[in-house]
mmCIF file of C-alpha atoms and ligand atoms in Angstrom:
data_model
loop_
_atom_site.group_PDB
_atom_site.id
_atom_site.type_symbol
_atom_site.label_atom_id
_atom_site.label_comp_id
_atom_site.label_asym_id
_atom_site.label_seq_id
_atom_site.Cartn_x
_atom_site.Cartn_y
_atom_site.Cartn_z
ATOM 1 C CA MET O 1 10.389 -0.358 -18.474
ATOM 2 C CA LYS O 2 11.036 -1.121 -14.802
ATOM 3 C CA ILE O 3 9.319 0.724 -11.983
ATOM 4 C CA GLU O 4 10.529 0.180 -8.419
ATOM 5 C CA ILE O 5 8.379 1.379 -5.520
ATOM 6 C CA VAL O 6 9.974 1.758 -2.102
ATOM 7 C CA THR O 7 7.445 1.856 0.727
ATOM 8 C CA ILE O 8 6.715 0.826 4.307
ATOM 9 C CA PHE O 9 3.231 -0.250 3.166
ATOM 10 C CA PRO O 10 3.769 -2.763 0.319
ATOM 11 C CA GLY O 11 0.188 -4.048 0.682
ATOM 12 C CA PHE O 12 -1.111 -0.629 -0.375
ATOM 13 C CA PHE O 13 -0.322 -1.391 -4.003
ATOM 14 C CA SER O 14 -2.315 -4.590 -4.382
ATOM 15 C CA GLY O 15 -5.318 -2.929 -5.911
ATOM 16 C CA PRO O 16 -4.209 0.236 -7.698
ATOM 17 C CA LEU O 17 -1.800 -1.649 -9.944
ATOM 18 C CA ASP O 18 -4.095 -4.590 -10.670
ATOM 19 C CA PHE O 19 -6.707 -2.946 -12.877
ATOM 20 C CA GLY O 20 -7.179 -1.650 -16.385
ATOM 21 C CA ILE O 21 -4.281 -0.436 -18.470
ATOM 22 C CA THR O 22 -1.701 -0.874 -15.685
ATOM 23 C CA ARG O 23 -2.632 -4.534 -15.220
ATOM 24 C CA ARG O 24 -2.639 -5.187 -18.967
ATOM 25 C CA ALA O 25 0.706 -3.444 -19.460
ATOM 26 C CA ARG O 26 2.220 -5.566 -16.678
ATOM 27 C CA GLU O 27 0.787 -8.761 -18.131
ATOM 28 C CA ALA O 28 2.067 -7.851 -21.591
ATOM 29 C CA GLY O 29 5.555 -7.308 -20.146
ATOM 30 C CA LEU O 30 5.594 -3.624 -21.162
ATOM 31 C CA VAL O 31 6.248 -2.601 -17.596
ATOM 32 C CA GLU O 32 7.667 -4.517 -14.658
ATOM 33 C CA ILE O 33 6.555 -3.037 -11.348
ATOM 34 C CA SER O 34 8.291 -4.225 -8.164
ATOM 35 C CA ILE O 35 7.299 -3.240 -4.663
ATOM 36 C CA HIS O 36 10.103 -3.083 -2.090
ATOM 37 C CA ASP O 37 9.294 -3.240 1.597
ATOM 38 C CA LEU O 38 11.582 -0.776 3.321
ATOM 39 C CA ARG O 39 11.516 -2.843 6.497
ATOM 40 C CA GLU O 40 13.379 -5.612 4.646
ATOM 41 C CA PHE O 41 16.378 -3.279 4.592
ATOM 42 C CA THR O 42 16.547 -2.691 8.342
ATOM 43 C CA ARG O 43 18.952 -4.524 10.651
ATOM 44 C CA ASP O 44 17.413 -4.284 14.112
ATOM 45 C CA LYS O 45 14.890 -6.725 15.515
ATOM 46 C CA HIS O 46 12.091 -4.116 15.523
ATOM 47 C CA ARG O 47 12.726 -3.394 11.830
ATOM 48 C CA THR O 48 12.867 0.325 12.591
ATOM 49 C CA VAL O 49 12.524 2.655 9.598
ATOM 50 C CA ASP O 50 12.045 5.981 11.413
ATOM 51 C CA ASP O 51 13.655 8.063 14.120
ATOM 52 C CA ARG O 52 13.247 11.387 15.931
ATOM 53 C CA PRO O 53 14.424 14.515 14.094
ATOM 54 C CA PHE O 54 17.664 16.198 15.110
ATOM 55 C CA GLY O 55 16.939 19.616 16.583
ATOM 56 C CA GLY O 56 13.645 18.461 18.073
ATOM 57 C CA GLY O 57 10.172 19.091 16.749
ATOM 58 C CA GLU O 58 7.094 17.132 15.896
ATOM 59 C CA GLY O 59 6.894 13.573 14.652
ATOM 60 C CA MET O 60 9.290 11.045 13.217
ATOM 61 C CA VAL O 61 11.401 11.003 10.064
ATOM 62 C CA LEU O 62 12.264 8.082 7.751
ATOM 63 C CA LYS O 63 15.891 7.071 8.316
ATOM 64 C CA PRO O 64 18.354 7.202 5.413
ATOM 65 C CA GLU O 65 20.075 3.772 5.781
ATOM 66 C CA PRO O 66 17.240 1.450 4.649
ATOM 67 C CA ILE O 67 16.360 3.730 1.728
ATOM 68 C CA PHE O 68 19.959 3.955 0.460
ATOM 69 C CA GLU O 69 20.452 0.196 0.857
ATOM 70 C CA CYS O 70 17.235 -0.591 -0.979
ATOM 71 C CA ILE O 71 18.067 1.635 -3.965
ATOM 72 C CA GLU O 72 21.632 0.306 -4.072
ATOM 73 C CA LYS O 73 20.273 -3.234 -4.431
ATOM 74 C CA LEU O 74 18.256 -2.310 -7.519
ATOM 75 C CA ASN O 75 21.094 -1.923 -9.998
ATOM 76 C CA ILE O 76 20.563 1.791 -10.119
ATOM 77 C CA ALA O 77 23.692 3.850 -10.680
ATOM 78 C CA PRO O 78 24.859 6.218 -7.927
ATOM 79 C CA ARG O 79 23.408 9.681 -8.459
ATOM 80 C CA GLU O 80 26.556 11.237 -9.924
ATOM 81 C CA GLU O 81 26.930 8.394 -12.482
ATOM 82 C CA ARG O 82 23.245 7.995 -13.290
ATOM 83 C CA ALA O 83 22.302 8.498 -16.948
ATOM 84 C CA PRO O 84 19.325 10.896 -16.831
ATOM 85 C CA ALA O 85 17.940 9.456 -20.064
ATOM 86 C CA LYS O 86 17.855 5.937 -18.584
ATOM 87 C CA GLN O 87 17.224 5.979 -14.839
ATOM 88 C CA SER O 88 15.615 8.245 -12.300
ATOM 89 C CA VAL O 89 15.258 7.998 -8.529
ATOM 90 C CA ILE O 90 12.277 10.036 -7.436
ATOM 91 C CA LEU O 91 11.376 11.095 -3.921
ATOM 92 C CA LEU O 92 7.661 11.744 -3.460
ATOM 93 C CA SER O 93 7.399 15.005 -1.551
ATOM 94 C CA ALA O 94 4.935 17.843 -1.056
ATOM 95 C CA GLN O 95 7.981 20.083 -1.508
ATOM 96 C CA GLY O 96 8.821 18.618 -4.911
ATOM 97 C CA ARG O 97 8.292 19.981 -8.393
ATOM 98 C CA ARG O 98 4.767 19.505 -9.613
ATOM 99 C CA PHE O 99 4.169 16.246 -11.491
ATOM 100 C CA SER O 100 2.621 16.906 -14.899
ATOM 101 C CA GLN O 101 1.853 15.271 -18.221
ATOM 102 C CA SER O 102 5.181 16.463 -19.627
ATOM 103 C CA VAL O 103 7.081 14.908 -16.682
ATOM 104 C CA ALA O 104 5.069 11.701 -17.219
ATOM 105 C CA THR O 105 6.096 11.709 -20.891
ATOM 106 C CA GLU O 106 9.743 12.168 -19.957
ATOM 107 C CA LEU O 107 9.613 9.338 -17.392
ATOM 108 C CA ALA O 108 7.863 6.992 -19.837
ATOM 109 C CA GLY O 109 10.970 7.208 -22.040
ATOM 110 C CA LEU O 110 13.327 5.919 -19.315
ATOM 111 C CA GLU O 111 14.408 2.322 -18.681
ATOM 112 C CA GLN O 112 14.009 2.307 -14.905
ATOM 113 C CA ILE O 113 12.503 4.595 -12.313
ATOM 114 C CA ALA O 114 12.378 4.230 -8.537
ATOM 115 C CA LEU O 115 9.679 5.945 -6.483
ATOM 116 C CA ILE O 116 10.493 6.492 -2.807
ATOM 117 C CA CYS O 117 7.385 6.937 -0.668
ATOM 118 C CA GLY O 118 7.848 9.101 2.413
ATOM 119 C CA ARG O 119 5.806 8.800 5.613
ATOM 120 C CA TYR O 120 5.537 10.540 8.994
ATOM 121 C CA GLU O 121 7.063 14.037 8.910
ATOM 122 C CA GLY O 122 9.009 13.122 5.804
ATOM 123 C CA VAL O 123 12.348 11.624 4.803
ATOM 124 C CA ASP O 124 15.896 12.360 6.004
ATOM 125 C CA GLU O 125 17.054 15.182 3.706
ATOM 126 C CA ARG O 126 20.179 13.243 2.641
ATOM 127 C CA VAL O 127 17.929 11.087 0.463
ATOM 128 C CA SER O 128 16.960 14.172 -1.520
ATOM 129 C CA MET O 129 20.485 15.596 -1.483
ATOM 130 C CA HIS O 130 22.493 12.499 -2.435
ATOM 131 C CA LEU O 131 20.263 9.643 -3.638
ATOM 132 C CA ALA O 132 17.191 10.929 -5.462
ATOM 133 C CA ASP O 133 17.726 12.955 -8.604
ATOM 134 C CA ARG O 134 14.348 14.666 -8.302
ATOM 135 C CA GLU O 135 11.522 15.330 -5.866
ATOM 136 C CA LEU O 136 8.004 15.232 -7.250
ATOM 137 C CA SER O 137 4.761 16.487 -5.738
ATOM 138 C CA ILE O 138 1.376 15.455 -7.107
ATOM 139 C CA GLY O 139 -0.259 18.710 -5.977
ATOM 140 C CA ASP O 140 -0.311 21.510 -3.451
ATOM 141 C CA TYR O 141 -1.719 19.590 -0.509
ATOM 142 C CA VAL O 142 -0.203 17.322 2.130
ATOM 143 C CA LEU O 143 -0.869 13.584 2.112
ATOM 144 C CA SER O 144 0.101 11.196 4.883
ATOM 145 C CA GLY O 145 2.438 9.243 2.625
ATOM 146 C CA GLY O 146 3.936 9.019 -0.841
ATOM 147 C CA GLU O 147 2.039 5.854 -1.822
ATOM 148 C CA MET O 148 -0.925 7.661 -3.419
ATOM 149 C CA GLY O 149 1.500 9.824 -5.367
ATOM 150 C CA ALA O 150 3.498 6.801 -6.510
ATOM 151 C CA ALA O 151 0.299 5.126 -7.745
ATOM 152 C CA VAL O 152 -0.650 8.308 -9.627
ATOM 153 C CA ILE O 153 2.777 8.500 -11.280
ATOM 154 C CA VAL O 154 2.765 4.785 -12.183
ATOM 155 C CA GLU O 155 -0.615 5.087 -13.875
ATOM 156 C CA ALA O 156 0.156 8.314 -15.750
ATOM 157 C CA VAL O 157 3.522 6.969 -16.941
ATOM 158 C CA THR O 158 2.360 3.451 -17.825
ATOM 159 C CA ARG O 159 -0.374 4.630 -20.186
ATOM 160 C CA LEU O 160 2.283 6.541 -22.156
ATOM 161 C CA ILE O 161 4.455 3.476 -22.763
ATOM 162 C CA PRO O 162 4.025 2.538 -26.439
ATOM 163 C CA GLY O 163 1.536 -0.325 -26.728
ATOM 164 C CA ALA O 164 -0.033 0.150 -23.266
ATOM 165 C CA VAL O 165 -3.165 1.905 -24.510
ATOM 166 C CA GLY O 166 -4.949 0.064 -27.315
ATOM 167 C CA ASN O 167 -5.516 3.163 -29.427
ATOM 168 C CA GLU O 168 -2.270 5.078 -29.123
ATOM 169 C CA ALA O 169 -3.667 8.140 -30.851
ATOM 170 C CA SER O 170 -5.957 8.653 -27.865
ATOM 171 C CA THR O 171 -3.073 9.391 -25.468
ATOM 172 C CA ARG O 172 -1.733 11.935 -27.923
ATOM 173 C CA GLN O 173 -5.048 13.779 -28.037
ATOM 174 C CA GLU O 174 -5.711 14.100 -24.343
ATOM 175 C CA SER O 175 -5.755 17.122 -22.075
ATOM 176 C CA PHE O 176 -2.370 18.822 -21.508
ATOM 177 C CA THR O 177 -0.648 16.942 -24.333
ATOM 178 C CA ALA O 178 1.223 19.505 -26.388
ATOM 179 C CA HIS O 179 1.981 18.664 -30.010
ATOM 180 C CA PRO O 180 2.668 22.025 -31.617
ATOM 181 C CA GLU O 181 3.093 20.451 -35.049
ATOM 182 C CA LEU O 182 -0.486 19.198 -34.926
ATOM 183 C CA VAL O 183 -2.187 22.270 -33.520
ATOM 184 C CA GLY O 184 -4.744 24.348 -35.347
ATOM 185 C CA ASP O 185 -4.823 23.947 -39.072
ATOM 186 C CA GLY O 186 -2.507 20.926 -39.271
ATOM 187 C CA PRO O 187 -3.613 17.808 -41.092
ATOM 188 C CA SER O 188 -4.524 15.819 -37.951
ATOM 189 C CA SER O 189 -6.113 18.643 -36.045
ATOM 190 C CA THR O 190 -9.532 16.993 -35.735
ATOM 191 C CA CYS O 191 -9.214 16.720 -31.997
ATOM 192 C CA VAL O 192 -5.615 17.249 -30.916
ATOM 193 C CA SER O 193 -5.520 18.989 -27.537
ATOM 194 C CA GLY O 194 -2.263 20.844 -28.253
ATOM 195 C CA GLY O 195 -1.909 21.611 -24.540
ATOM 196 C CA LEU O 196 -5.556 22.564 -23.999
ATOM 197 C CA LEU O 197 -8.038 20.597 -21.936
ATOM 198 C CA ASP O 198 -9.787 17.843 -23.843
ATOM 199 C CA TYR O 199 -13.042 18.603 -25.683
ATOM 200 C CA PRO O 200 -16.355 17.182 -24.310
ATOM 201 C CA HIS O 201 -17.294 13.612 -25.220
ATOM 202 C CA PHE O 202 -20.785 12.173 -25.700
ATOM 203 C CA THR O 203 -22.106 8.692 -26.395
ATOM 204 C CA ARG O 204 -25.516 7.062 -26.884
ATOM 205 C CA PRO O 205 -28.371 7.684 -26.254
ATOM 206 C CA ALA O 206 -28.549 10.893 -28.271
ATOM 207 C CA ASP O 207 -31.439 12.036 -26.080
ATOM 208 C CA PHE O 208 -31.003 11.139 -22.420
ATOM 209 C CA ARG O 209 -33.837 12.418 -20.202
ATOM 210 C CA GLY O 210 -34.246 15.394 -22.492
ATOM 211 C CA MET O 211 -30.516 16.186 -22.446
ATOM 212 C CA ASP O 212 -29.511 16.192 -26.098
ATOM 213 C CA VAL O 213 -26.143 15.484 -27.677
ATOM 214 C CA PRO O 214 -25.017 18.537 -29.703
ATOM 215 C CA GLU O 215 -26.496 18.254 -33.193
ATOM 216 C CA VAL O 216 -23.156 18.818 -34.919
ATOM 217 C CA LEU O 217 -21.777 15.521 -33.569
ATOM 218 C CA ILE O 218 -24.685 13.561 -34.985
ATOM 219 C CA GLN O 219 -24.656 15.102 -38.454
ATOM 220 C CA GLY O 220 -21.225 13.668 -39.285
ATOM 221 C CA ASN O 221 -19.600 16.651 -41.049
ATOM 222 C CA HIS O 222 -15.946 16.117 -40.081
ATOM 223 C CA GLU O 223 -14.864 19.705 -40.580
ATOM 224 C CA GLU O 224 -17.786 20.993 -38.507
ATOM 225 C CA ILE O 225 -16.991 18.444 -35.797
ATOM 226 C CA ARG O 226 -13.350 19.489 -35.780
ATOM 227 C CA ARG O 227 -14.291 23.149 -35.347
ATOM 228 C CA TRP O 228 -16.828 22.355 -32.628
ATOM 229 C CA ARG O 229 -14.321 20.242 -30.684
ATOM 230 C CA ARG O 230 -11.647 22.889 -30.902
ATOM 231 C CA ARG O 231 -14.065 25.624 -29.837
ATOM 232 C CA THR O 232 -15.392 23.650 -26.855
ATOM 233 C CA ALA O 233 -11.845 22.705 -25.795
ATOM 234 C CA LEU O 234 -10.932 26.394 -25.900
ATOM 235 C CA GLU O 235 -14.097 27.312 -23.960
ATOM 236 C CA LYS O 236 -13.431 24.713 -21.281
ATOM 237 C CA THR O 237 -9.778 25.723 -20.964
ATOM 238 C CA LEU O 238 -10.708 29.399 -20.652
ATOM 239 C CA ARG O 239 -13.299 28.549 -18.023
ATOM 240 C CA ASN O 240 -11.370 26.018 -15.898
ATOM 241 C CA ARG O 241 -7.654 26.481 -16.632
ATOM 242 C CA PRO O 242 -6.957 29.817 -18.353
ATOM 243 C CA ASP O 243 -3.291 29.465 -17.301
ATOM 244 C CA LEU O 244 -2.867 26.699 -19.903
ATOM 245 C CA LEU O 245 -3.621 29.096 -22.757
ATOM 246 C CA ASP O 246 -0.350 30.946 -22.159
ATOM 247 C CA ARG O 247 1.529 27.715 -22.897
ATOM 248 C CA THR O 248 -0.525 26.649 -25.912
ATOM 249 C CA LEU O 249 0.377 27.462 -29.476
ATOM 250 C CA LEU O 250 -2.812 28.931 -30.925
ATOM 251 C CA SER O 251 -3.627 29.045 -34.612
ATOM 252 C CA LYS O 252 -5.180 32.145 -36.215
ATOM 253 C CA GLU O 253 -8.505 30.303 -36.141
ATOM 254 C CA ASP O 254 -8.071 29.568 -32.400
ATOM 255 C CA GLU O 255 -7.271 33.197 -31.662
ATOM 256 C CA LYS O 256 -10.433 34.281 -33.447
ATOM 257 C CA VAL O 257 -12.477 31.793 -31.430
ATOM 258 C CA VAL O 258 -10.906 32.909 -28.132
ATOM 259 C CA ALA O 259 -11.690 36.542 -28.980
ATOM 260 C CA GLU O 260 -15.307 35.572 -29.737
ATOM 261 C CA ILE O 261 -15.649 33.638 -26.476
ATOM 262 C CA MET O 262 -14.207 36.557 -24.487
ATOM 263 C CA ASP O 263 -16.549 39.004 -26.264
ATOM 264 C CA HIS O 264 -19.436 36.757 -25.402
ATOM 265 C CA GLN O 265 -18.437 36.691 -21.723
ATOM 266 C CA HIS O 266 -18.414 40.525 -21.450
HETATM 267 N N1 SAM E 1 6.387 17.537 6.595
HETATM 268 C C1 SAM E 1 6.111 17.438 5.192
HETATM 269 C C2 SAM E 1 5.774 18.807 4.629
HETATM 270 O O1 SAM E 1 5.236 19.646 5.355
HETATM 271 O O2 SAM E 1 6.057 19.028 3.448
HETATM 272 C C3 SAM E 1 4.942 16.529 4.917
HETATM 273 C C4 SAM E 1 5.239 15.082 5.106
HETATM 274 S S1 SAM E 1 3.913 14.054 4.606
HETATM 275 C C5 SAM E 1 2.912 14.016 6.034
HETATM 276 C C6 SAM E 1 4.605 12.468 4.532
HETATM 277 C C7 SAM E 1 5.007 12.019 3.134
HETATM 278 O O3 SAM E 1 3.883 12.027 2.293
HETATM 279 C C8 SAM E 1 6.036 12.837 2.418
HETATM 280 O O4 SAM E 1 7.348 12.505 2.820
HETATM 281 C C9 SAM E 1 5.786 12.489 0.971
HETATM 282 O O5 SAM E 1 6.461 11.308 0.591
HETATM 283 C C10 SAM E 1 4.289 12.229 0.961
HETATM 284 N N2 SAM E 1 3.521 13.357 0.409
HETATM 285 C C11 SAM E 1 2.739 14.218 1.108
HETATM 286 N N3 SAM E 1 2.176 15.112 0.302
HETATM 287 C C12 SAM E 1 2.594 14.840 -0.938
HETATM 288 C C13 SAM E 1 2.358 15.409 -2.217
HETATM 289 N N4 SAM E 1 1.576 16.470 -2.370
HETATM 290 N N5 SAM E 1 2.954 14.848 -3.296
HETATM 291 C C14 SAM E 1 3.763 13.763 -3.159
HETATM 292 N N6 SAM E 1 4.026 13.186 -1.969
HETATM 293 C C15 SAM E 1 3.451 13.709 -0.871
#
């Protein structure tokens, strides 16, 4: 997979992309990440990438010409001819759709994505209207630039590329990952999140400063462990992200557990 990042701060990415799974995936040739300095696509001697907004108002806006020229150089099809299952041009924007695990999964299946990082007051709207095929936000807050968001998307997408994470099953079991066929009483339901938050994890020592690991995890009864993990995942989801329950396929056993937890709370 190819990931292109378009930015006025190329140096920002030496660091975030050089550690852990992202570094290993790059070294293994699973993902090729290229950083494109927007200033390289300017034509004036000051290498100007921004200008004042028409209509007046605060701040500066990234100009369209360098962004269009940069994307056009990357062998990416024009928007109207772009195959959505192969390529995507993404504008990072606080006004975009919320980035999520399911969007990450979709992007991980493409051949090439380009991430355009805005700055200042934002990006000339023609980039969103005619060049990008989607705008993505990484959350309901305003950052100073799209670089943090691009790094977040690169990491979330890269770990979903087959072979990037050593134990592939682990990415299928994580928080938010919906696999309805594996939920509840299915054969692999030991610890599949099924759209819930992940269950709690513990490691050695079993007794740390008087804080004990739950007994059930030490005893080694797989069915008991499965039930405990599912229950604690349901508890955590109810406590921290009850909205996720509406989107999760619950088994009869899950529904019973949720009812018990709710009873307990009242
Ligand atoms: N005027 C814009 C607004 O009110 O929505 C904010 C512009 S922001 C200061 C500059 C750039 O940061 C944006 O063009 C975008 O690329 C990036 N950015 C800011 N918040 C973001 C978010 N939540 N998700 C993704 N990108 C964001």
